XYZ file of C-alpha atoms in Angstrom:
423
model
C -12.555 -36.321 20.691
C -11.323 -39.252 18.533
C -10.675 -38.631 14.777
C -13.398 -39.580 12.460
C -12.630 -42.958 10.895
C -12.786 -43.020 7.162
C -16.512 -42.925 6.087
C -17.295 -46.367 3.841
C -18.748 -46.132 0.653
C -22.243 -47.349 -0.041
C -21.384 -48.801 -3.290
C -18.561 -49.637 -5.485
C -19.179 -47.021 -7.522
C -19.481 -44.792 -5.305
C -16.227 -45.429 -3.824
C -14.352 -44.839 -6.954
C -15.393 -41.262 -7.341
C -14.282 -40.533 -3.779
C -10.621 -40.277 -2.598
C -9.313 -40.249 1.108
C -8.066 -36.556 2.645
C -5.865 -36.379 5.331
C -6.346 -33.481 7.444
C -5.606 -31.499 10.455
C -7.450 -29.362 12.700
C -8.796 -28.547 16.264
C -12.182 -30.138 17.743
C -14.689 -27.748 19.694
C -12.776 -27.668 23.004
C -9.936 -26.419 20.985
C -7.694 -29.442 21.259
C -5.759 -30.887 17.677
C -6.887 -33.588 16.102
C -5.846 -35.274 12.903
C -7.453 -38.134 10.575
C -8.420 -39.133 7.136
C -11.745 -38.869 5.593
C -13.323 -39.849 2.077
C -14.838 -37.204 0.051
C -15.288 -36.255 -3.911
C -13.023 -33.451 -3.455
C -11.490 -30.861 -0.675
C -14.515 -28.796 -0.365
C -16.736 -31.304 0.346
C -14.187 -32.615 2.923
C -14.172 -29.526 4.439
C -17.975 -29.463 5.087
C -18.104 -33.001 6.348
C -15.503 -31.887 8.925
C -16.872 -28.814 9.646
C -20.542 -30.029 10.450
C -18.687 -32.736 12.565
C -17.544 -29.614 15.007
C -13.860 -29.660 13.356
C -11.845 -26.375 12.466
C -9.575 -27.550 9.874
C -6.335 -26.094 9.339
C -4.938 -28.128 7.087
C -6.010 -30.361 4.467
C -4.716 -32.735 1.565
C -5.094 -35.822 -0.425
C -3.944 -38.782 1.317
C -0.203 -39.719 0.329
C 0.043 -37.124 -2.633
C 1.474 -34.059 -0.515
C 5.105 -33.865 -2.029
C 3.383 -34.040 -5.741
C 0.782 -31.259 -4.880
C 3.779 -29.075 -3.411
C 5.784 -29.778 -6.501
C 2.698 -28.949 -8.336
C 2.375 -25.700 -6.265
C 5.725 -24.625 -7.067
C 5.778 -24.761 -10.633
C 2.742 -22.927 -10.494
C 3.849 -20.312 -8.135
C 7.190 -20.118 -10.220
C 5.235 -18.558 -13.179
C 3.707 -15.866 -11.021
C 6.357 -13.234 -11.751
C 4.645 -10.559 -13.577
C 4.182 -7.266 -12.052
C 0.872 -7.167 -10.185
C -0.950 -4.321 -8.664
C -2.337 -3.472 -5.456
C -5.646 -2.340 -7.011
C -5.649 -5.979 -9.037
C -4.934 -7.871 -5.670
C -7.398 -5.589 -3.803
C -10.039 -6.371 -7.251
C -9.835 -9.925 -6.178
C -10.326 -10.240 -2.542
C -13.191 -8.270 -3.266
C -14.561 -10.896 -5.892
C -13.629 -13.626 -3.749
C -15.550 -12.205 -0.869
C -18.586 -11.544 -2.513
C -18.541 -14.905 -3.978
C -17.992 -16.605 -0.709
C -20.888 -14.420 0.790
C -23.209 -15.756 -1.759
C -22.482 -19.128 -0.797
C -20.264 -20.536 -2.962
C -17.789 -23.212 -1.679
C -13.685 -22.003 -1.660
C -13.006 -24.009 -4.593
C -15.469 -22.902 -6.976
C -14.882 -19.568 -6.298
C -11.363 -19.886 -6.915
C -12.327 -21.691 -9.969
C -14.432 -18.665 -11.670
C -11.541 -15.816 -10.554
C -9.286 -17.723 -12.134
C -11.544 -18.021 -15.122
C -11.856 -14.398 -15.171
C -8.074 -13.588 -14.717
C -6.319 -11.725 -17.381
C -2.668 -10.570 -17.674
C -0.160 -10.737 -14.752
C -3.188 -11.725 -12.504
C -3.523 -15.051 -14.117
C -0.415 -17.011 -12.991
C -1.126 -15.908 -9.808
C -4.513 -17.081 -9.469
C -3.855 -20.297 -11.131
C -0.941 -20.797 -8.315
C -3.288 -20.163 -5.711
C -6.330 -22.213 -7.262
C -3.385 -25.130 -7.215
C -2.134 -24.827 -3.801
C -6.088 -24.665 -2.205
C -6.995 -27.583 -4.467
C -3.927 -29.657 -3.338
C -5.188 -29.299 0.194
C -3.695 -25.999 1.326
C -5.668 -23.669 3.471
C -6.084 -20.210 1.870
C -3.923 -18.382 4.215
C -1.046 -20.960 3.317
C -1.610 -20.748 -0.485
C -1.728 -16.448 -0.258
C 1.653 -16.822 1.819
C 3.308 -18.061 -0.724
C 3.018 -14.776 -2.440
C 4.611 -12.039 -0.026
C 4.687 -9.469 -2.886
C 1.280 -9.249 -3.231
C -0.422 -10.544 0.447
C 1.390 -9.033 3.042
C 1.422 -10.769 6.578
C -0.991 -8.901 8.003
C -3.725 -10.196 5.458
C -2.319 -13.711 5.912
C -2.845 -14.035 9.386
C -6.500 -12.268 9.464
C -7.177 -15.236 6.595
C -5.880 -17.853 8.824
C -7.924 -16.334 11.928
C -10.876 -16.534 10.028
C -10.353 -19.831 8.838
C -9.755 -21.553 12.236
C -13.481 -19.394 13.126
C -15.193 -20.407 10.180
C -15.984 -16.577 9.325
C -13.592 -16.308 6.128
C -16.510 -14.689 3.898
C -16.950 -12.057 6.318
C -13.104 -11.438 7.060
C -12.608 -11.154 3.415
C -14.936 -8.317 3.134
C -13.394 -6.577 5.671
C -9.980 -7.396 4.217
C -10.832 -6.255 0.674
C -12.583 -2.866 2.661
C -9.388 -2.228 4.189
C -7.099 -2.700 0.884
C -9.644 -0.352 -0.916
C -9.571 2.273 1.585
C -5.802 2.113 1.810
C -5.406 2.500 -2.175
C -7.928 5.446 -1.979
C -5.959 7.270 0.930
C -2.409 6.423 -1.346
C -3.907 7.827 -4.246
C -5.430 10.856 -2.972
C -1.800 11.846 -1.531
C 0.140 10.746 -4.450
C -2.391 13.349 -6.589
C -1.580 15.924 -4.045
C 1.931 15.920 -4.788
C 1.977 14.845 -8.301
C 0.515 18.071 -9.439
C 3.135 20.628 -8.266
C 5.970 18.071 -8.730
C 4.721 17.658 -12.469
C 4.425 21.210 -13.121
C 7.770 22.440 -11.612
C 9.318 19.889 -13.834
C 7.445 21.341 -16.872
C 9.022 24.370 -15.694
C 12.402 23.074 -15.482
C 12.219 21.734 -19.105
C 10.977 24.848 -20.431
C 13.955 26.842 -18.835
C 16.315 23.950 -20.123
C 15.123 24.939 -23.664
C 15.048 28.646 -23.293
C 18.503 28.418 -22.108
C 20.012 25.979 -24.577
C 18.961 27.415 -27.722
C 17.061 31.172 -26.991
C 19.430 32.751 -25.073
C 22.568 31.985 -27.321
C 20.347 33.443 -30.288
C 19.973 36.703 -28.506
C 23.804 36.530 -27.542
C 24.766 36.498 -30.970
C 22.741 39.532 -31.392
C 23.436 41.435 -28.303
C 27.443 41.168 -30.096
C 26.274 43.628 -32.543
C 25.110 46.190 -30.347
C 28.752 47.252 -29.266
C 27.591 48.103 -25.700
C 27.716 46.922 -22.304
C 24.695 44.429 -21.563
C 22.899 44.672 -18.428
C 24.033 42.324 -14.919
C 20.834 40.454 -15.316
C 21.420 39.988 -19.008
C 25.186 38.949 -18.262
C 23.951 36.734 -15.567
C 21.676 34.806 -17.623
C 24.249 34.572 -20.772
C 26.929 33.233 -18.193
C 24.582 30.355 -16.978
C 23.201 29.575 -20.911
C 26.927 28.974 -21.840
C 27.971 27.109 -18.552
C 24.979 24.842 -19.539
C 25.591 24.592 -22.867
C 29.314 23.791 -21.881
C 28.826 21.181 -19.175
C 25.367 19.795 -19.541
C 26.649 16.294 -19.645
C 28.273 16.578 -16.564
C 25.187 18.248 -14.659
C 22.978 15.595 -15.930
C 24.967 12.844 -14.257
C 25.500 14.388 -11.262
C 21.631 15.040 -10.961
C 21.012 11.530 -12.276
C 23.485 10.347 -9.461
C 21.981 12.638 -6.556
C 18.848 10.837 -7.495
C 20.096 7.144 -6.942
C 22.543 8.268 -3.795
C 18.752 9.816 -2.336
C 16.874 6.622 -3.483
C 19.828 4.329 -2.078
C 20.024 6.319 1.423
C 16.073 6.222 2.233
C 16.868 2.421 1.622
C 18.863 2.642 4.941
C 16.717 2.123 8.193
C 18.003 5.277 10.235
C 18.262 8.156 7.169
C 14.554 6.345 6.223
C 13.409 6.882 9.895
C 15.013 10.517 10.208
C 13.257 11.210 7.225
C 9.715 10.124 8.171
C 10.202 11.961 11.256
C 11.244 15.078 9.516
C 8.161 14.773 6.949
C 5.322 15.108 9.566
C 6.940 18.742 10.328
C 7.095 19.927 6.621
C 4.946 23.540 6.358
C 2.452 22.448 3.631
C 2.335 18.320 3.592
C 3.206 17.684 7.422
C -0.225 18.093 8.461
C -1.596 15.718 5.178
C 0.884 12.956 5.990
C 0.193 12.881 9.908
C -3.609 12.545 8.775
C -2.762 9.720 6.551
C -0.954 8.078 8.875
C -3.839 8.430 11.670
C -6.128 7.094 9.015
C -4.140 3.950 7.761
C -3.326 2.947 11.647
C -6.908 3.344 12.900
C -8.274 1.191 9.596
C -5.968 -1.331 10.118
C -6.092 -1.557 14.066
C -9.930 -1.551 13.589
C -9.618 -4.649 11.118
C -7.513 -6.190 13.305
C -9.455 -5.947 16.605
C -12.880 -6.301 14.968
C -11.199 -9.968 13.749
C -10.920 -11.158 17.521
C -7.344 -10.477 17.673
C -6.375 -9.080 21.325
C -5.540 -5.646 22.098
C -1.632 -6.030 22.781
C -1.268 -8.394 19.082
C -3.360 -5.762 17.261
C -1.269 -2.676 18.317
C 1.775 -5.145 17.284
C 0.840 -5.960 14.227
C -0.471 -2.498 13.553
C 2.721 -0.878 14.387
C 3.820 -0.496 10.934
C 0.648 -0.032 9.321
C 0.734 3.832 9.550
C 4.034 3.936 6.970
C 5.931 6.166 9.877
C 8.408 5.599 12.407
C 6.738 7.898 14.812
C 3.278 6.027 14.994
C 5.295 2.516 14.811
C 7.196 3.735 18.000
C 3.830 4.968 19.620
C 1.766 1.750 18.792
C 4.927 -0.179 20.739
C 4.685 2.168 23.687
C 0.936 1.556 23.986
C 1.437 -1.928 23.709
C 3.439 -2.100 26.943
C 1.337 0.452 28.625
C -1.945 -1.413 27.690
C -0.023 -5.076 28.780
C 0.433 -3.504 32.275
C -3.084 -2.450 32.775
C -3.509 0.862 30.865
C -6.502 1.742 28.989
C -5.935 2.514 25.249
C -7.164 5.862 24.980
C -4.979 6.539 28.069
C -2.112 4.982 26.674
C -2.950 6.873 22.901
C -2.970 10.099 25.017
C 0.554 9.794 26.497
C 2.053 8.708 22.844
C 1.382 12.400 22.214
C 0.970 11.593 18.400
C -2.984 11.250 18.239
C -5.213 14.322 18.528
C -7.651 14.842 21.288
C -10.626 13.867 19.428
C -9.119 10.854 18.377
C -8.572 9.729 22.090
C -11.982 10.624 22.983
C -13.631 8.949 20.357
C -11.815 5.631 21.433
C -12.625 6.438 24.978
C -15.851 5.981 23.906
C -15.629 2.919 22.066
C -14.085 1.301 24.717
C -16.712 2.165 27.162
C -19.817 1.472 25.248
C -18.127 -2.139 23.599
C -17.680 -1.006 20.050
C -13.975 0.107 19.734
C -13.824 -1.488 16.279
C -16.930 0.286 14.823
C -15.431 3.747 16.631
C -11.949 2.969 14.691
C -13.780 2.724 11.653
C -15.318 5.805 12.299
C -12.168 7.644 12.981
C -10.482 6.041 10.062
C -13.329 8.093 8.022
C -12.944 11.109 10.024
C -9.386 11.068 8.956
C -10.068 10.189 5.615
C -12.095 13.078 5.232
C -9.647 15.368 6.562
C -7.446 13.943 4.066
C -9.746 14.959 1.190
C -10.284 18.518 2.977
C -6.193 18.855 2.958
C -5.510 17.563 -0.362
C -8.356 20.165 -1.663
C -6.901 22.999 0.553
C -2.921 22.081 -0.815
C -4.203 22.244 -4.058
C -5.930 25.113 -3.929
C -2.811 26.803 -2.444
C -0.268 25.333 -4.113
C -1.699 27.144 -7.479
C -0.877 30.703 -6.825
C 2.427 29.550 -5.440
C 3.416 27.819 -8.482
C 2.112 30.356 -11.161
C 4.214 32.800 -8.784
C 7.486 30.694 -9.370
C 6.685 30.120 -12.944
C 5.897 33.939 -13.412
C 9.351 34.804 -11.641
C 11.421 32.095 -13.590
C 10.152 32.301 -17.012
C 9.489 36.030 -17.173
C 12.861 36.791 -15.470
C 14.542 34.850 -18.393
C 12.236 36.777 -20.837
C 13.133 40.511 -19.273
C 16.696 40.021 -18.909
C 16.856 38.896 -22.728
C 14.747 42.242 -23.470
C 16.228 44.462 -21.168
C 19.406 45.258 -23.875
C 16.708 46.136 -26.372
C 14.527 48.256 -24.220
C 17.687 50.440 -23.013
C 18.583 50.911 -26.727
C 15.275 52.184 -27.688
C 15.558 54.593 -24.676
C 19.286 55.686 -25.861
C 17.969 56.303 -29.230
């Protein structure tokens, strides 16, 4: 298909308002094409090319690509602040809503940029500048890998080529929102016992450093041998008072060392394998991994990506090496002709109910919808597991606090009770 020539302007005043745009894309037969078109802005140029049956992959003002790239680099350099995943998900949802309402992409980015506050403002300005300079949306997002992972950029790229950007952004926004909600539930389940135990440790240190020495001074006037629980507590209090600084340094070094060790691939993978077998949290982490994997794979498959490529992209989405290895093994099996549900069963990491639901989805031709159901079911199980874990941890924490604080109090008052019995 020959590339369209620049459209002649009907009048001198109209031509003065139009600019030439160079474009690259695919025609109806999927063959690469390139050319130049006159339009008032990028959005109108894209619309004109789309009406001609062309799928635009790249478009920009003719002869200004270097200047546009420099402008983009300057705008990108200002987007340095800490941006949360929640802010990025809100931006994707806002953009999807405006595109579904029929607004052009550049106008939707203008509105999002005007609404941007704080750390998001430089990021939105950079994305808007890239798109206004002729970059595709996926290329503009790819310049910010900390906020938009390759999975999101690839989905946006496929949606731009297929002309379904609004629906794909809605899918991506839903995916990010569900992932954030799931992460928040797990953090809430694990943060509560950690916070209570940390507070108990602080109270214990205060008692050992300030309360126990007062009792020790009083015990010296008794002139009698102290019970062994009291002697143990007094000895620990003296050691903590003398060596608190080295102990604090050792604790900080241990935390930093553990963090550095977990950055090593071998150690991190070993920890991920072991975490699935933890007595209380293992089942919760496994259900969360299944929910993330199902949501990611369903989103990719629904976007039109073939199963083998979707399995490869979803390998790291579960956040656990066990599921990543299972996804790659399933990819090899499906590539050799095995059905997806059979490959899932052979992997040994998915429950039988999940395998059966995927089998039904394959047979009915609604695999993406069934994977969404699997993700929703796993997320509901995560909710139940979080509630059960919280209910179970409360009596355990109370017992630990009772033994710790109550043991210190009894050890301090035991000499007084013994003196009262002697008198």
